[in-house]
XYZ file of C-alpha atoms in Angstrom:
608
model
C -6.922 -6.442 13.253
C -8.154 -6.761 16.684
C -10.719 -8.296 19.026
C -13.222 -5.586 19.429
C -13.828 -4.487 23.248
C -10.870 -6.993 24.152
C -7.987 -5.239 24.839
C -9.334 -2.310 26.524
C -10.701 -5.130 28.744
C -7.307 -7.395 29.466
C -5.319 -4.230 30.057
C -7.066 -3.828 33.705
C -4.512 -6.649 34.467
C -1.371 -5.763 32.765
C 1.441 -3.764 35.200
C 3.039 -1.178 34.251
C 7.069 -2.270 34.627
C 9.962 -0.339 33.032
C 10.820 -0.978 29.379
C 14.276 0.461 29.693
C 16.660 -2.036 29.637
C 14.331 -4.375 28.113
C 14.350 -6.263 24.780
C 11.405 -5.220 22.474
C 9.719 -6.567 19.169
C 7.815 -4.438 17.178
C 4.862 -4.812 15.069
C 5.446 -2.977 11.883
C 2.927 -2.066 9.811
C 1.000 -1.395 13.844
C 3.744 1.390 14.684
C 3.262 3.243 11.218
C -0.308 3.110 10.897
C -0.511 4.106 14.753
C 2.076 7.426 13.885
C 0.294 8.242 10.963
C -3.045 8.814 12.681
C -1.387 10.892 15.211
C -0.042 13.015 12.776
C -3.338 13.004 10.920
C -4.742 14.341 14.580
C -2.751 17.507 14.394
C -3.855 18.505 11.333
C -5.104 22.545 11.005
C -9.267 22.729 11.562
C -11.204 23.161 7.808
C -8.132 21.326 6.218
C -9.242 19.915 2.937
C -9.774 15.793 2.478
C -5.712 15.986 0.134
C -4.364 17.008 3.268
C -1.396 14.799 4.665
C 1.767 15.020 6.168
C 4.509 13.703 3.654
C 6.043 10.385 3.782
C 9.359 11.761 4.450
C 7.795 13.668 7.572
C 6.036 10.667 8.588
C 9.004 8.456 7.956
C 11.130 11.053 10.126
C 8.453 10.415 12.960
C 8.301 7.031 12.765
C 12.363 6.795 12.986
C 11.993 9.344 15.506
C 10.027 7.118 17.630
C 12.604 4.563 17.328
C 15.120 6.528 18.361
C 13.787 7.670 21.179
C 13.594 4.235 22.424
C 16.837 3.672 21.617
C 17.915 6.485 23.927
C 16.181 5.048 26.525
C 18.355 1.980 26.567
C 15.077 -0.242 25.076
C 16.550 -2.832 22.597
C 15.063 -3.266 20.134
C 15.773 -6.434 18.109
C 13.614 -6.904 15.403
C 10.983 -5.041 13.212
C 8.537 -7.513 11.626
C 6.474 -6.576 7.921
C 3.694 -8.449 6.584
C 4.909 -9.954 3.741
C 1.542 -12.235 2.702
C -1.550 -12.245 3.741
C -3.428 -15.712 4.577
C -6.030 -16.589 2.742
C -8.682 -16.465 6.227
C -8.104 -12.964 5.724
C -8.702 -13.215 1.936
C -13.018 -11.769 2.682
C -12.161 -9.129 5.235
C -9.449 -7.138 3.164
C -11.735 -7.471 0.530
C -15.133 -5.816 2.307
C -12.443 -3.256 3.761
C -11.494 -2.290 -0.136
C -15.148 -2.022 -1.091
C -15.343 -0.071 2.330
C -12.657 2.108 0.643
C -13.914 2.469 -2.684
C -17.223 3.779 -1.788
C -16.079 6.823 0.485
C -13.902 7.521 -2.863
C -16.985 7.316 -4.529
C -18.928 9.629 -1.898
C -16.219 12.066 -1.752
C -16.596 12.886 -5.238
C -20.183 13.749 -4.919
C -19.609 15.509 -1.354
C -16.857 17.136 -2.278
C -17.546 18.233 -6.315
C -14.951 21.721 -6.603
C -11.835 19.135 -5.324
C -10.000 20.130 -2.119
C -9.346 23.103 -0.032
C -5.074 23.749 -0.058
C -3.179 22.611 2.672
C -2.097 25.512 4.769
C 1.708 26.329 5.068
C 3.349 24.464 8.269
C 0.545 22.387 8.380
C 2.488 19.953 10.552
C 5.729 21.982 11.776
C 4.638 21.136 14.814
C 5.051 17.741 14.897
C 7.629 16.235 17.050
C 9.178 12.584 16.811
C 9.039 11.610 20.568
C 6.866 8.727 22.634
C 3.959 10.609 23.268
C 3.008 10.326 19.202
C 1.913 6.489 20.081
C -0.074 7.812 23.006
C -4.234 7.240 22.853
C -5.921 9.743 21.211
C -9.788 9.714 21.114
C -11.093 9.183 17.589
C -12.133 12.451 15.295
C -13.492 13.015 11.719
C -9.851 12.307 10.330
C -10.550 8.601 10.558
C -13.322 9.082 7.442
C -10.511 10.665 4.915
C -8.569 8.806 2.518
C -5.655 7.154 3.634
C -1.949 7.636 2.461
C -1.997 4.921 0.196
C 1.672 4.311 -0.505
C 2.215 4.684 3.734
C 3.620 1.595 4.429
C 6.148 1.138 2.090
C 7.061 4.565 1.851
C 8.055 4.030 5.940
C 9.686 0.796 5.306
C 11.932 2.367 2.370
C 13.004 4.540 4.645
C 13.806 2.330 7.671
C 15.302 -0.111 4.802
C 17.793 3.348 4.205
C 18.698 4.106 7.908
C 21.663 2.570 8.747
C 20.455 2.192 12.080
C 17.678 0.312 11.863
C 17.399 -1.056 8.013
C 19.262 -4.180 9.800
C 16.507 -4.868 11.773
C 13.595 -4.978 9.429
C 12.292 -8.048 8.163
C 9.577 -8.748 5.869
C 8.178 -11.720 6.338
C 6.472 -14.242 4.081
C 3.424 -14.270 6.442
C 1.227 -11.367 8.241
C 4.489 -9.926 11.063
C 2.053 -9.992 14.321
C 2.760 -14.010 13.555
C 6.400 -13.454 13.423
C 6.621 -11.113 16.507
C 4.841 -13.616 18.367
C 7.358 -16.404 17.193
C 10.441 -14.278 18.025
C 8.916 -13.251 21.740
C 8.130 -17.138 22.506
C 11.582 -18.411 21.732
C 13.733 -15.507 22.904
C 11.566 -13.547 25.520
C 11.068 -9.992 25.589
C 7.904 -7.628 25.561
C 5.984 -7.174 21.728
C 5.267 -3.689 21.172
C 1.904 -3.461 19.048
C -1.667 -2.375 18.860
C -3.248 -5.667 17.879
C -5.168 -7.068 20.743
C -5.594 -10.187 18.553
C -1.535 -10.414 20.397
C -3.228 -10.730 23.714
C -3.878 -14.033 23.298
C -1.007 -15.590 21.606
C 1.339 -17.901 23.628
C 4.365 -15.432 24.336
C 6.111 -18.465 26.828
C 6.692 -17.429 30.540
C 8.912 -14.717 29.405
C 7.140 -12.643 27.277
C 4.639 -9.717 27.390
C 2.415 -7.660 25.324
C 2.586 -3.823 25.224
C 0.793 -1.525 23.366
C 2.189 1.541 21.949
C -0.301 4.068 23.805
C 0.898 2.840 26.959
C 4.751 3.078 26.616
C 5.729 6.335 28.626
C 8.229 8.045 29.859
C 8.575 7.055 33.937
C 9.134 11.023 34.665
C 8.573 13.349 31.616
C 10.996 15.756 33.512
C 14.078 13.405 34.229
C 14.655 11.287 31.261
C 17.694 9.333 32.777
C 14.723 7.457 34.548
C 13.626 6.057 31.184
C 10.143 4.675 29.972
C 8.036 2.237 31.348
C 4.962 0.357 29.403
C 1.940 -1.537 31.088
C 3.197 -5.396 30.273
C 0.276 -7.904 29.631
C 1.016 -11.215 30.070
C -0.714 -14.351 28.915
C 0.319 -16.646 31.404
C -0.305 -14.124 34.329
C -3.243 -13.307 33.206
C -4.664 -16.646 33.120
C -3.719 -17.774 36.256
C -4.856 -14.304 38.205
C -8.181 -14.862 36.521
C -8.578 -18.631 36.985
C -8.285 -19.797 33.610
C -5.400 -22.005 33.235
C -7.054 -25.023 33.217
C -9.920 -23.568 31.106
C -8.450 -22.940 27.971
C -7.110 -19.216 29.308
C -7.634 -16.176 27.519
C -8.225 -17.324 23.832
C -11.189 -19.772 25.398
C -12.525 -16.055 26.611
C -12.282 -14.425 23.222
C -13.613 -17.515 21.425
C -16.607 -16.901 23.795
C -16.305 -12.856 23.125
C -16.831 -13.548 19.125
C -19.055 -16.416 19.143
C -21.377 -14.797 21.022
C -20.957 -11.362 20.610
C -20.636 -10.619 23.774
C -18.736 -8.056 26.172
C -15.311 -9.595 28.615
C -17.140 -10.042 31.224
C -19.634 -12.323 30.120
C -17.140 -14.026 27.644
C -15.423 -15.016 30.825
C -18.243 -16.040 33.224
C -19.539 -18.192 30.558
C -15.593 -19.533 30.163
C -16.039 -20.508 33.655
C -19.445 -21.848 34.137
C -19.880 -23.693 30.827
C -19.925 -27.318 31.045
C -19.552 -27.943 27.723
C -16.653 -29.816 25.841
C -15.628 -26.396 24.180
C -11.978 -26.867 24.194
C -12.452 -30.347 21.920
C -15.127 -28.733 19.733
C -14.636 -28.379 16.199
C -15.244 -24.749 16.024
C -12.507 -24.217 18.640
C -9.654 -26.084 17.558
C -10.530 -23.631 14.031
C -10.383 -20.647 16.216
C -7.173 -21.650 17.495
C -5.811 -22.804 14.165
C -5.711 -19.318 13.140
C -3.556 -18.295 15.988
C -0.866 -20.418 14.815
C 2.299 -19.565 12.572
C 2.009 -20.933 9.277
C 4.873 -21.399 7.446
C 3.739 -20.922 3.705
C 7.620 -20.382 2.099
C 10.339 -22.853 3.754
C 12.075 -21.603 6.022
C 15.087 -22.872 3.823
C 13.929 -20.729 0.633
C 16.103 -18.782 -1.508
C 13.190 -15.837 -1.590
C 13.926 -14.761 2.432
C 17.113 -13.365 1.156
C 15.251 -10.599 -0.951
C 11.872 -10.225 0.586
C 13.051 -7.687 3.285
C 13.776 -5.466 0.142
C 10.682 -5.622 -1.662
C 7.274 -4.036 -1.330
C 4.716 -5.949 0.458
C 2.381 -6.190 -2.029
C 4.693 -7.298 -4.580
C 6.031 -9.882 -2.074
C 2.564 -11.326 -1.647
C 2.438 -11.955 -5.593
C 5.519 -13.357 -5.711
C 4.827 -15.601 -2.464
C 1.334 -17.085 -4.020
C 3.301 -17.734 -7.340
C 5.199 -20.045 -5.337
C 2.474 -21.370 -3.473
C 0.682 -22.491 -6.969
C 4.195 -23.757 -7.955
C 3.755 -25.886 -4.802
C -0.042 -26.553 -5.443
C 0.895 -27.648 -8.856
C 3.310 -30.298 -7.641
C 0.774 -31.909 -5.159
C -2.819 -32.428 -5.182
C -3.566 -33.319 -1.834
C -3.486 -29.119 -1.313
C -6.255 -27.392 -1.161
C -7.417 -24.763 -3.767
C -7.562 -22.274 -0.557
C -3.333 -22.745 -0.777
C -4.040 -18.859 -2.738
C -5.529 -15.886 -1.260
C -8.786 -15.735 -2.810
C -10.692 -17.645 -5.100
C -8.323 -16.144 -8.070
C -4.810 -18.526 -9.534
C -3.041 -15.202 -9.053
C -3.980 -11.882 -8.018
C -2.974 -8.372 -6.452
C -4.246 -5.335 -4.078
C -3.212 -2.331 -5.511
C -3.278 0.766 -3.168
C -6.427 2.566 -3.021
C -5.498 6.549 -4.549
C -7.405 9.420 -4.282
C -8.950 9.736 -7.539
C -12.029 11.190 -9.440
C -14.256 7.647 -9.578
C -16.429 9.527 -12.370
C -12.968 9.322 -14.275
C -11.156 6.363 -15.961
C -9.154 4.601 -12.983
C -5.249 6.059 -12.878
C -4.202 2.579 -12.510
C -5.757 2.086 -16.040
C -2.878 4.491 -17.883
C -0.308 2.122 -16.599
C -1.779 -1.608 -17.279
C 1.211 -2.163 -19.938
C 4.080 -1.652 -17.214
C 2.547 -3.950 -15.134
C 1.957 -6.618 -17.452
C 5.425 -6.868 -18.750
C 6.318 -7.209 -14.538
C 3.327 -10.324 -14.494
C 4.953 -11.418 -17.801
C 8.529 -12.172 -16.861
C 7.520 -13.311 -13.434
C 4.804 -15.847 -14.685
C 7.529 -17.044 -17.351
C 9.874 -17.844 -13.995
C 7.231 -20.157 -12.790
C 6.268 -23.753 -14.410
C 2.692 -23.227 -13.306
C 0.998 -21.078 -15.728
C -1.363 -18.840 -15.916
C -2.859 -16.640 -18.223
C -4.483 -13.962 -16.608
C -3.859 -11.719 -12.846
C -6.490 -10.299 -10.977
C -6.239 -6.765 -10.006
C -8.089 -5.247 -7.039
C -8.165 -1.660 -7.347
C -11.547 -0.468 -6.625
C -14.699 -2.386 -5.715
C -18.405 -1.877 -6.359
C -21.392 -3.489 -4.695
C -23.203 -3.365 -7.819
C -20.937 -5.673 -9.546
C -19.301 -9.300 -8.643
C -16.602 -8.014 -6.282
C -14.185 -10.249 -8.274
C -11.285 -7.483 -9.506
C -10.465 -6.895 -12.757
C -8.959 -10.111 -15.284
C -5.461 -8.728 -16.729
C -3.858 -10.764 -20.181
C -0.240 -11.555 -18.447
C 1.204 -11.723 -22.326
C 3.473 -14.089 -23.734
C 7.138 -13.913 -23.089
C 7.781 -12.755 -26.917
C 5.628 -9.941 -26.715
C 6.878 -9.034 -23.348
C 10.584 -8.815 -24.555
C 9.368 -6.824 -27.589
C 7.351 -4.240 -25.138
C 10.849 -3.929 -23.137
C 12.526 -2.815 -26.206
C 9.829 -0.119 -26.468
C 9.717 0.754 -23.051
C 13.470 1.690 -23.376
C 13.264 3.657 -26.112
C 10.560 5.801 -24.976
C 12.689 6.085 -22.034
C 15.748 7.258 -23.472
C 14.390 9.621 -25.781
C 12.971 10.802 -22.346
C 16.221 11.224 -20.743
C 17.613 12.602 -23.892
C 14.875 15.473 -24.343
C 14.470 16.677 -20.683
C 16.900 18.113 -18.523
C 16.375 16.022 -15.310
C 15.724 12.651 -14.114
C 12.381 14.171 -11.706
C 11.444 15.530 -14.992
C 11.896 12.549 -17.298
C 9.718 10.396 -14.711
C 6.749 12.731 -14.876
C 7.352 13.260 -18.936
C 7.270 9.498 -18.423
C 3.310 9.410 -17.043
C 2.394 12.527 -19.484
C 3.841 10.149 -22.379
C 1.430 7.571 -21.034
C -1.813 9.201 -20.630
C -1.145 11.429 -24.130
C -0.442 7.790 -25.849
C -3.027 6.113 -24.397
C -6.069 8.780 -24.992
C -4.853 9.208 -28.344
C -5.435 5.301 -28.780
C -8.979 5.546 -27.771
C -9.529 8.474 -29.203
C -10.296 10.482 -26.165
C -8.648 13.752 -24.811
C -5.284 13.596 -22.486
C -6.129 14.968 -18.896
C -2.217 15.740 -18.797
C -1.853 17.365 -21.840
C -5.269 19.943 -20.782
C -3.527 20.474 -17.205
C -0.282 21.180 -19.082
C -1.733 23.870 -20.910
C -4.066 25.612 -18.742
C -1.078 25.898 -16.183
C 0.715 27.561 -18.981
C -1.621 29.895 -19.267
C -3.343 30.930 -15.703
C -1.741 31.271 -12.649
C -2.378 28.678 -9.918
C -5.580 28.794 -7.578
C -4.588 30.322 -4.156
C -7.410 28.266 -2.301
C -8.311 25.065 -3.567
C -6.975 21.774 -6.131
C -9.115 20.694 -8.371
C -10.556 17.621 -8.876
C -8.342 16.801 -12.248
C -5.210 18.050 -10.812
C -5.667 15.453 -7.413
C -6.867 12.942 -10.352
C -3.889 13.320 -12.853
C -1.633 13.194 -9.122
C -3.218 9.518 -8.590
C -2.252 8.485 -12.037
C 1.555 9.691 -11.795
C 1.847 8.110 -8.388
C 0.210 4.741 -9.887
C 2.922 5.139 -13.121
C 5.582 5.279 -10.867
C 4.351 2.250 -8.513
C 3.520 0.331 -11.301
C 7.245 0.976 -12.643
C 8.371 0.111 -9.126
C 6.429 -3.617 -9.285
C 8.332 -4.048 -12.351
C 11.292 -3.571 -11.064
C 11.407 -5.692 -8.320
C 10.152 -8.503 -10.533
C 12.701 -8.620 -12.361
C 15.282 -7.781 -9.157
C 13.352 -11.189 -7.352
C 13.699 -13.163 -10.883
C 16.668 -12.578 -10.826
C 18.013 -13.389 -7.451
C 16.091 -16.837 -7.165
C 18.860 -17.961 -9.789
C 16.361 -17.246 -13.211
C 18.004 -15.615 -16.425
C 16.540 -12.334 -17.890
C 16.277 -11.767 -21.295
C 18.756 -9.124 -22.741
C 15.673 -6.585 -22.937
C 14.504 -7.227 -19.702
C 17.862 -6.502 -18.162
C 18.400 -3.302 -19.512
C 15.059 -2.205 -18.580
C 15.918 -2.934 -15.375
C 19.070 -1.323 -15.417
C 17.095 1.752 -16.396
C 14.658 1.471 -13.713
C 17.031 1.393 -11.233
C 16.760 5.508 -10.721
C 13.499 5.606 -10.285
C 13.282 7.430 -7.076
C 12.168 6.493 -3.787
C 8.510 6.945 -2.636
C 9.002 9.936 -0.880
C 10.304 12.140 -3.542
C 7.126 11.002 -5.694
C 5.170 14.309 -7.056
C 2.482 15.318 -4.595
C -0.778 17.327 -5.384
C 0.482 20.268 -3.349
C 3.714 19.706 -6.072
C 1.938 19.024 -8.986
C 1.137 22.806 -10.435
C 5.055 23.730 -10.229
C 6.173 20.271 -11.442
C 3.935 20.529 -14.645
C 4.443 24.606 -15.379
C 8.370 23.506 -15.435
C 7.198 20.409 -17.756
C 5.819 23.054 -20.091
C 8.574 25.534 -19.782
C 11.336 23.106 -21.117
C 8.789 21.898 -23.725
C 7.762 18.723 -22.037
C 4.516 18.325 -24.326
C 5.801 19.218 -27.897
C 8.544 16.487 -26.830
C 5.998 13.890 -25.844
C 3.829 14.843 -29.180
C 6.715 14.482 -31.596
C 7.826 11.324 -30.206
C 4.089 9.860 -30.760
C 4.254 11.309 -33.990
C 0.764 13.578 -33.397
C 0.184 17.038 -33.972
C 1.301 19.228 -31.261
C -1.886 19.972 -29.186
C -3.006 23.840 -29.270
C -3.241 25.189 -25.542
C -6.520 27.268 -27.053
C -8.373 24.155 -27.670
C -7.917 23.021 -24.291
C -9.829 23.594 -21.277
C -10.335 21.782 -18.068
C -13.736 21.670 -15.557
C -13.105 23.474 -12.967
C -16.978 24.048 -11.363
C -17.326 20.246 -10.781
C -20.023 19.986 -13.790
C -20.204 17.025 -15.263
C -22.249 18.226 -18.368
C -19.146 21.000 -19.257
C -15.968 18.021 -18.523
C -17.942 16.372 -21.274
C -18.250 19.090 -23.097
C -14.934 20.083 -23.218
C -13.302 16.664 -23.587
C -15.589 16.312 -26.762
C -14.299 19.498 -28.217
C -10.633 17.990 -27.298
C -11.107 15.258 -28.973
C -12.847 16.808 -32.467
C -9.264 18.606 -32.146
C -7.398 15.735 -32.304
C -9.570 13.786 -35.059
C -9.391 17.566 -37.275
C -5.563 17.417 -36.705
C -5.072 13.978 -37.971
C -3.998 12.126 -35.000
C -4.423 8.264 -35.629
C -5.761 5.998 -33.430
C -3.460 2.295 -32.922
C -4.929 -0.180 -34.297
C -2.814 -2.195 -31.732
C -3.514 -3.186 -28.596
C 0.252 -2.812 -27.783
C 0.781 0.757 -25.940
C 4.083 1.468 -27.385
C 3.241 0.266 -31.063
C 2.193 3.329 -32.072
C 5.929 4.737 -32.325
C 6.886 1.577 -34.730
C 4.093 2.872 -37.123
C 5.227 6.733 -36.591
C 8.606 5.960 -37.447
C 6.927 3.803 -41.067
C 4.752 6.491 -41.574
């Protein structure tokens, strides 16, 4: 995350030194997020707040990048992934989701119509070579929503290139740790743009670099290769007289304690007379720069972490850390991330906030995932916590989700499949029976609460007008955010029951097939995209997506003339409209499920 003023500080005494020929580290989840915003820089002038470059572009850059170092004979050895986060950074994700959730919020009210299209070749002229990493001064792109799905989408990708998927590691820890680890035992320079790095012991052989400052030594002969300006800890200290002082980390305990800038961090480093270094406060600080190993290093789970998503590694890392609780109590309740037995981030989406949440569509996929991995574990529990989105008005404590009981988890996973196979059996592709797959869940789901179906409105109006040549509106971005949270919640599922699995635990017969199902679900980067979305769901209609979806719930078919969407950002005329919706549904005869179970309601079709 960074020492603020620090690095730009230190890197006065760092010397530049060639790369080429050296042995690198790299810092993950630093590179991406670095490439991204350089990509994000390039975007056209009065582009709207939707527009970003894919994640196969941005994937392509990011292996670009690589590759590039590659060709100029820099080895890289290993590319470290947060896997968990500690729990002493449990308070600051958390302010940075409420951070999150309130520009959401504000965007909504700024920006009422939706967003502006993106222009064609928005980002055709991005290139994949060293001088994406390079410093860029910061501009109003660093306000808009974030790709939320960014890092996994990159390391799906890198997991895929035969070239580098070898070298990724997700680790059960935060990777800057891990980098740090690898550089002090085997040497080498870590590539990242954490200055929190600067003052990690890297041994006498090893160097910080960040990624703005690795360059090519002569942009017009490239057999010359790249240099980078090296920082070293141990240089450092001594050039600055701090060796016997407690070096560079006694200057940044200084910086933060007192909030105050290098240079009078490091007088007072010098001057003080103080017993700092024995202080309480101090040995804390440096607590937290040291590796913590929360999964044994001996643990079946490192065999299948590199392949999962981070944020379903973290839940499955602080299952086993309450496993481990459970079995002594001389640890400390802090053993989990938060104050919560179990709980999970989900990525933030860009959605309407005046609209139901689109993670809320797809609660039932998830809970069969929490289900079969909570029956794994002998510590119990009986509910998850779900960050999503936060609000300052209320607790800031997520949202409480039932994890059912095994029984009713194995029955839901006999539903699940056949909802899915009278998918594949009624639509003529797979793309198309994944998106019929959210439809079916926002159609079931509104029928259940008696509400009208966003999908089933957008469905028909794109039947019936052609698509707006400036702008996407607020319900098509929204109904976008609840696909992309179907399919992500399908993808936790998955690996679930793929990590269940592989730590040696039996799956019921239901459970396996499911995942035998889910294996097709595509990769990240083929996931519909707003700029998609109009095509993808006048196709849907064409091949009779909605009558499908209908029958199978055993409703009426829903009249496109009864159906009409907000498209002046009006509040008072959504509601409208959604009321006259749903008097259409009630007049038709549609019946609401008296269960809570989402996939009940075809059981009582079928007895009705």
């Amino acid at each position: 995350m960074g020492i603020r003023g620090f690095g730009q500080a230190v890197q006065r005494y760092g010397v530049f030194a060639p790369l080429s020929g050296d042995s690198v580290v790299i810092d993950g989840p630093a590179l991406v997020h670095r490439i991204s915003e350089a990509c994000m820089k390039q975007r056209p002038s009065g582009s709207g707040f939707v527009c970003h470059p894919a994640y196969s572009l941005l994937s392509q850059m990011v292996i670009g990048w690589l590759n590039e170092l590659k060709n100029h004979n820099v080895n890289v050895r290993k590319i470290y992934f947060d896997g968990y986060l500690p729990p002493v950074k449990w308070d600051v994700r958390r302010d940075r989701l409420l951070n999150q959730s309130q520009h959401m919020k504000s965007l909504v009210s700024s920006q009422p119509f939706g967003s502006t299209r993106m222009p064609e070749g928005a980002f055709d002229n991005l290139k994949a070579d060293l001088t994406l990493t390079r410093l860029v001064s910061r501009s109003s792109t660093d306000t808009l929503p974030k790709a939320p799905f960014l890092v996994p989408a990159v390391l799906e990708a890198l997991k895929h290139s035969e070239d580098w998927g070898p070298l990724v590691i997700v680790v059960p820890g935060e990777a800057d740790m891990y980098c740090a680890q690898d550089i002090r035992e085997n040497g080498g320079t870590l590539l990242t743009s954490d200055s929190d790095l600067l003052i990690q012991d890297l041994g006498p052989n090893g160097c910080v670099s960040f990624f703005w400052d690795v360059v090519p030594a002569d942009p017009t002969c490239k057999e010359l290769g790249v240099m980078a300006c090296k920082l070293s800890l141990h240089d450092i200290n001594d050039r600055l007289g701090l060796t016997n002082i407690g070096g560079l980390p006694r200057v940044a305990f200084e910086n933060q304690r007192g909030r105050m800038k290098f240079n009078t961090a490091l007088q007072k480093a010098r001057d003080s007379h103080e017993d700092t270094l024995n202080s309480s406060e101090y040995q804390t600080f440096m607590k937290e720069l040291e590796l913590k190993e929360y999964v044994p290093s001996d643990h079946p789970v490192h065999g299948i972490l590199s392949s999962m998503d981070p944020r379903v590694s973290e839940v499955v890392i602080q299952a086993l850390l309450l496993e481990k609780e459970a079995d002594s109590s001389t640890l400390s309740a802090k053993t989990s991330r938060g104050p919560e037995t179990l709980s999970i981030f989900l990525p933030i989406v860009v959605e309407n906030r005046d609209k139901r949440s689109v993670w809320t569509a797809s609660t039932n996929i998830r809970q069969i995932a929490y289900s079969v991995l909570h029956d794994s574990m002998r510590q119990k529990s009986s509910t998850i916590i779900e960050y999503r989105t936060l609000d300052s008005s209320t607790s800031l404590t997520g949202r409480q989700v039932e994890i059912p009981d095994i029984d009713e988890t194995i029955s839901d996973c006999r539903q699940l499949i056949t909802v899915l196979e009278k998918l594949s059996k009624g639509l003529p592709s797979l793309d198309m029976q994944w998106l019929a797959f959210a439809v079916y869940q926002d159609i079931e789901r509104s029928v259940s609460e008696q509400r009208p179906s966003l999908s089933a409105a957008l469905v028909n109006k794109i039947m019936s007008q052609s698509e707006d040549a400036e702008e996407y509106s607020w319900d098509l971005i929204h109904f976008t955010g609840q696909v992309q949270a179907c399919l992500y919640s399908l993808r936790i599922e998955k690996q679930i029951l793929d990590v269940v699995l592989f730590l040696g635990e039996s799956l019921p017969p239901a459970a396996q097939q499911l995942r035998d199902y889910l294996a097709s679900l595509p990769l990240i980067e083929e996931w519909p995209i707003v700029e998609r979305m109009f095509g993808l769901l006048s196709d849907f209609g064409n091949t009779n997506g909605l009558s499908l979806i209908t029958d199978m719930l055993g409703i009426p078919r829903i009249k496109a003339v009864d159906l009409s969407l907000d498209t002046t950002g009006s509040t008072k005329r959504r509601k409208r409209d959604h009321e006259q919706l749903s008097r259409e549904i009630r007049q038709t005869g549609a019946k609401r499920s008296p269960s809570i179970n989402p996939y009940a309601i075809l059981s009582q079709a079928s007895q009705d």
